[in-house]
Amino acid sequence: MIARYTRPQMGQIWSDENKYRMWLAVETAASATLAEDGIVPAEAAQAIRERGGFDIARIQEIEAEVKHDVIAFTTAVAEKIGPESRWLHYGLTSNDVVDTAQALQIKAASVLIREDLLALIEVLKQRALEFQHTPTIGRTHGIHAEPTTFGLKLLNWYAEMRRNLERFDAAAEQIRIGKLSGAVGTFGHLSPKHEERICEKLGLKPAPIATQVIQRDRHAHYISTLAIVTSTLDKIAVEIRHLQRTEVREAEEYFSEKQKGSSAMPHKRNPITTEQISGLARVVRANAQASYENVALWHERDISHSSVERVIFPDSTILTDYLLAKTTNLIEKLLVYPKRMLKNLESTGGLIFSGQLLLDLAEAGMLREDAYRLVQGHAMRAWKDDLVFRDLIKADPEITAKFNSEKLEHAFDLNRQLRNVDAIFERVLRG
């Protein structure tokens, strides 16, 4: 991933330096475990632990010749260790090291992403509580529907991000897996007990069964979860982009004092952060498709997945980390305009209470079909001629025959529509 979208801690996890360090950690844990059983000499395990090291330029130089990254790595490390290096990589195949080390990188990346998730969840909760009783118009199909509150919008996102946290925890745990079972997964040179102890040293669980590779359904699950997480961020961004439109302007991104929106139009305050979130979320979703393609491999192993994962795992975790931080900052600094929300809510002259009026007329004794025809007729006239729906209703003798003025006002009562907001908050936050 390009530096523009890479936060330092996450970028370091996917650096070549850290990748080789994780490879060396697997090699060192393996030699230490085998030394405990007398398979590898204790002095060799000590030499690997103390003198094992690498030079990236040297690894690249060797790989250019041998065309094999793990052999290039073990050769470069062996040069640092000396004669005891004959015990390096003992009983292992390349993917024992690569898959297990990648699990260590994903584990480290998951720690950062989980912290990001918790930070966004907390900000959404706080701002939802802040605007719990701030009325705004609810829109369906982009058209004014019935009243809601801005707090409920935020609470809905909060609840979804809580589900995303649960999904992510499950996916991260399912991929916290190592394997050291050999070339086709049969433990031809080590034993399952060795694998268990090596994985324990590394903070991983052993794969119950594998071929030469850990099965890629786990990896597809993980990337898919990142795609769902970032799709939620896209959902949040799309809503805010709509709310920031000039003719709506109920909320907008923070715009700093020295920020510029357009090279040609000085008045512009463009939603650049939310547009960036929407755009980059597409990349993570596309990577999920690539992860599905990696599930089907030939026989006990091919490497068609390997080149793909060199791209999709760094890019997906880096982007998820970046987008979560961006969205947290977006929500934390979001400019909210309750007066504009109320103005927009009232802009249709009470049309948004047509559903309540329909129910009240039915309750008062009018057939529902007759009530619907009557209310819709006034609603369509109000739309067409830009009239005040509330006034049309008050002037209709069929309706006023059913309602006194107090009952009519009750049909247009905003608080009546929003009387269950606290109950929704209590249900979500209790959960």
PDB file of N, CA and C in Angstrom, residues 12 29 31 35 62 70-71 81 100 131 153 161 193 216 224 235 256-258 263 279 284 288 294 328 385 402 413:
ATOM      1  N   GLN A  12       4.754  -0.931   9.631  1.00  0.00           N
ATOM      2  CA  GLN A  12       5.920  -1.654  10.132  1.00  0.00           C
ATOM      3  C   GLN A  12       5.660  -3.152  10.177  1.00  0.00           C
ATOM      4  N   ALA A  29      11.904 -20.764  17.338  1.00  0.00           N
ATOM      5  CA  ALA A  29      10.996 -21.540  18.187  1.00  0.00           C
ATOM      6  C   ALA A  29      11.052 -23.020  17.833  1.00  0.00           C
ATOM      7  N   SER A  31      13.673 -24.715  16.444  1.00  0.00           N
ATOM      8  CA  SER A  31      14.938 -25.315  16.887  1.00  0.00           C
ATOM      9  C   SER A  31      14.970 -25.462  18.408  1.00  0.00           C
ATOM     10  N   ALA A  35      15.298 -28.994  20.286  1.00  0.00           N
ATOM     11  CA  ALA A  35      16.430 -29.169  21.204  1.00  0.00           C
ATOM     12  C   ALA A  35      15.956 -29.719  22.547  1.00  0.00           C
ATOM     13  N   ILE A  62      20.741 -13.107  -2.850  1.00  0.00           N
ATOM     14  CA  ILE A  62      20.668 -14.562  -3.014  1.00  0.00           C
ATOM     15  C   ILE A  62      19.412 -14.962  -3.780  1.00  0.00           C
ATOM     16  N   VAL A  70      12.484 -18.330   0.574  1.00  0.00           N
ATOM     17  CA  VAL A  70      12.811 -18.980   1.846  1.00  0.00           C
ATOM     18  C   VAL A  70      14.232 -19.523   1.834  1.00  0.00           C
ATOM     19  N   ILE A  71      14.647 -20.092   0.703  1.00  0.00           N
ATOM     20  CA  ILE A  71      16.032 -20.569   0.601  1.00  0.00           C
ATOM     21  C   ILE A  71      16.998 -19.394   0.710  1.00  0.00           C
ATOM     22  N   ILE A  81      25.083 -17.529  11.387  1.00  0.00           N
ATOM     23  CA  ILE A  81      25.144 -18.498  12.492  1.00  0.00           C
ATOM     24  C   ILE A  81      26.461 -19.251  12.511  1.00  0.00           C
ATOM     25  N   THR A 100       3.081 -19.817   9.085  1.00  0.00           N
ATOM     26  CA  THR A 100       3.078 -19.561  10.526  1.00  0.00           C
ATOM     27  C   THR A 100       3.512 -18.130  10.816  1.00  0.00           C
ATOM     28  N   PHE A 131     -26.824  13.530  20.583  1.00  0.00           N
ATOM     29  CA  PHE A 131     -27.927  13.930  19.703  1.00  0.00           C
ATOM     30  C   PHE A 131     -29.127  12.995  19.835  1.00  0.00           C
ATOM     31  N   LYS A 153     -29.568   7.754  14.152  1.00  0.00           N
ATOM     32  CA  LYS A 153     -28.668   7.432  13.034  1.00  0.00           C
ATOM     33  C   LYS A 153     -27.326   6.931  13.575  1.00  0.00           C
ATOM     34  N   MET A 161     -21.344  -1.439  14.286  1.00  0.00           N
ATOM     35  CA  MET A 161     -19.912  -1.592  14.567  1.00  0.00           C
ATOM     36  C   MET A 161     -19.672  -2.575  15.712  1.00  0.00           C
ATOM     37  N   LYS A 193       2.993 -33.197  18.363  1.00  0.00           N
ATOM     38  CA  LYS A 193       3.365 -32.598  19.654  1.00  0.00           C
ATOM     39  C   LYS A 193       4.392 -31.486  19.470  1.00  0.00           C
ATOM     40  N   ARG A 216      -7.193 -22.010   3.079  1.00  0.00           N
ATOM     41  CA  ARG A 216      -7.423 -20.584   2.839  1.00  0.00           C
ATOM     42  C   ARG A 216      -8.850 -20.120   3.093  1.00  0.00           C
ATOM     43  N   SER A 224     -12.833 -11.131   4.290  1.00  0.00           N
ATOM     44  CA  SER A 224     -14.254 -10.820   4.134  1.00  0.00           C
ATOM     45  C   SER A 224     -14.755  -9.973   5.293  1.00  0.00           C
ATOM     46  N   LYS A 235     -20.879   3.013   4.336  1.00  0.00           N
ATOM     47  CA  LYS A 235     -22.277   3.348   4.623  1.00  0.00           C
ATOM     48  C   LYS A 235     -22.379   4.652   5.412  1.00  0.00           C
ATOM     49  N   SER A 256     -11.131  22.769   8.157  1.00  0.00           N
ATOM     50  CA  SER A 256     -10.171  23.570   8.922  1.00  0.00           C
ATOM     51  C   SER A 256     -10.020  24.974   8.339  1.00  0.00           C
ATOM     52  N   GLU A 257      -9.461  25.855   9.123  1.00  0.00           N
ATOM     53  CA  GLU A 257      -9.362  27.265   8.761  1.00  0.00           C
ATOM     54  C   GLU A 257      -8.574  27.484   7.478  1.00  0.00           C
ATOM     55  N   LYS A 258      -7.506  26.704   7.280  1.00  0.00           N
ATOM     56  CA  LYS A 258      -6.649  26.904   6.108  1.00  0.00           C
ATOM     57  C   LYS A 258      -6.964  25.937   4.970  1.00  0.00           C
ATOM     58  N   SER A 263      -9.711  24.430  -6.458  1.00  0.00           N
ATOM     59  CA  SER A 263      -8.713  25.340  -7.027  1.00  0.00           C
ATOM     60  C   SER A 263      -9.384  26.483  -7.792  1.00  0.00           C
ATOM     61  N   GLY A 279     -14.268   5.445  -1.468  1.00  0.00           N
ATOM     62  CA  GLY A 279     -13.402   4.930  -2.535  1.00  0.00           C
ATOM     63  C   GLY A 279     -12.505   3.804  -2.072  1.00  0.00           C
ATOM     64  N   VAL A 284     -10.899  -2.784  -0.473  1.00  0.00           N
ATOM     65  CA  VAL A 284     -10.956  -3.899   0.476  1.00  0.00           C
ATOM     66  C   VAL A 284     -11.996  -4.924   0.015  1.00  0.00           C
ATOM     67  N   ALA A 288     -11.486  -8.976  -1.046  1.00  0.00           N
ATOM     68  CA  ALA A 288     -12.241 -10.133  -0.551  1.00  0.00           C
ATOM     69  C   ALA A 288     -12.491 -11.129  -1.684  1.00  0.00           C
ATOM     70  N   ASN A 294      -8.450 -17.734  -3.666  1.00  0.00           N
ATOM     71  CA  ASN A 294      -7.304 -18.437  -3.078  1.00  0.00           C
ATOM     72  C   ASN A 294      -7.684 -19.725  -2.374  1.00  0.00           C
ATOM     73  N   THR A 328     -13.268   7.549  12.650  1.00  0.00           N
ATOM     74  CA  THR A 328     -13.327   7.991  14.043  1.00  0.00           C
ATOM     75  C   THR A 328     -13.144   9.498  14.134  1.00  0.00           C
ATOM     76  N   ASP A 385     -48.782  21.795  -5.732  1.00  0.00           N
ATOM     77  CA  ASP A 385     -48.982  23.246  -5.726  1.00  0.00           C
ATOM     78  C   ASP A 385     -48.163  23.960  -4.659  1.00  0.00           C
ATOM     79  N   LYS A 402     -64.385  14.618  12.317  1.00  0.00           N
ATOM     80  CA  LYS A 402     -63.889  13.502  13.134  1.00  0.00           C
ATOM     81  C   LYS A 402     -63.038  13.978  14.300  1.00  0.00           C
ATOM     82  N   ASP A 413     -48.056  15.931  16.120  1.00  0.00           N
ATOM     83  CA  ASP A 413     -47.166  16.100  17.277  1.00  0.00           C
ATOM     84  C   ASP A 413     -45.848  15.355  17.049  1.00  0.00           C
TER      85      ASP A 413
END
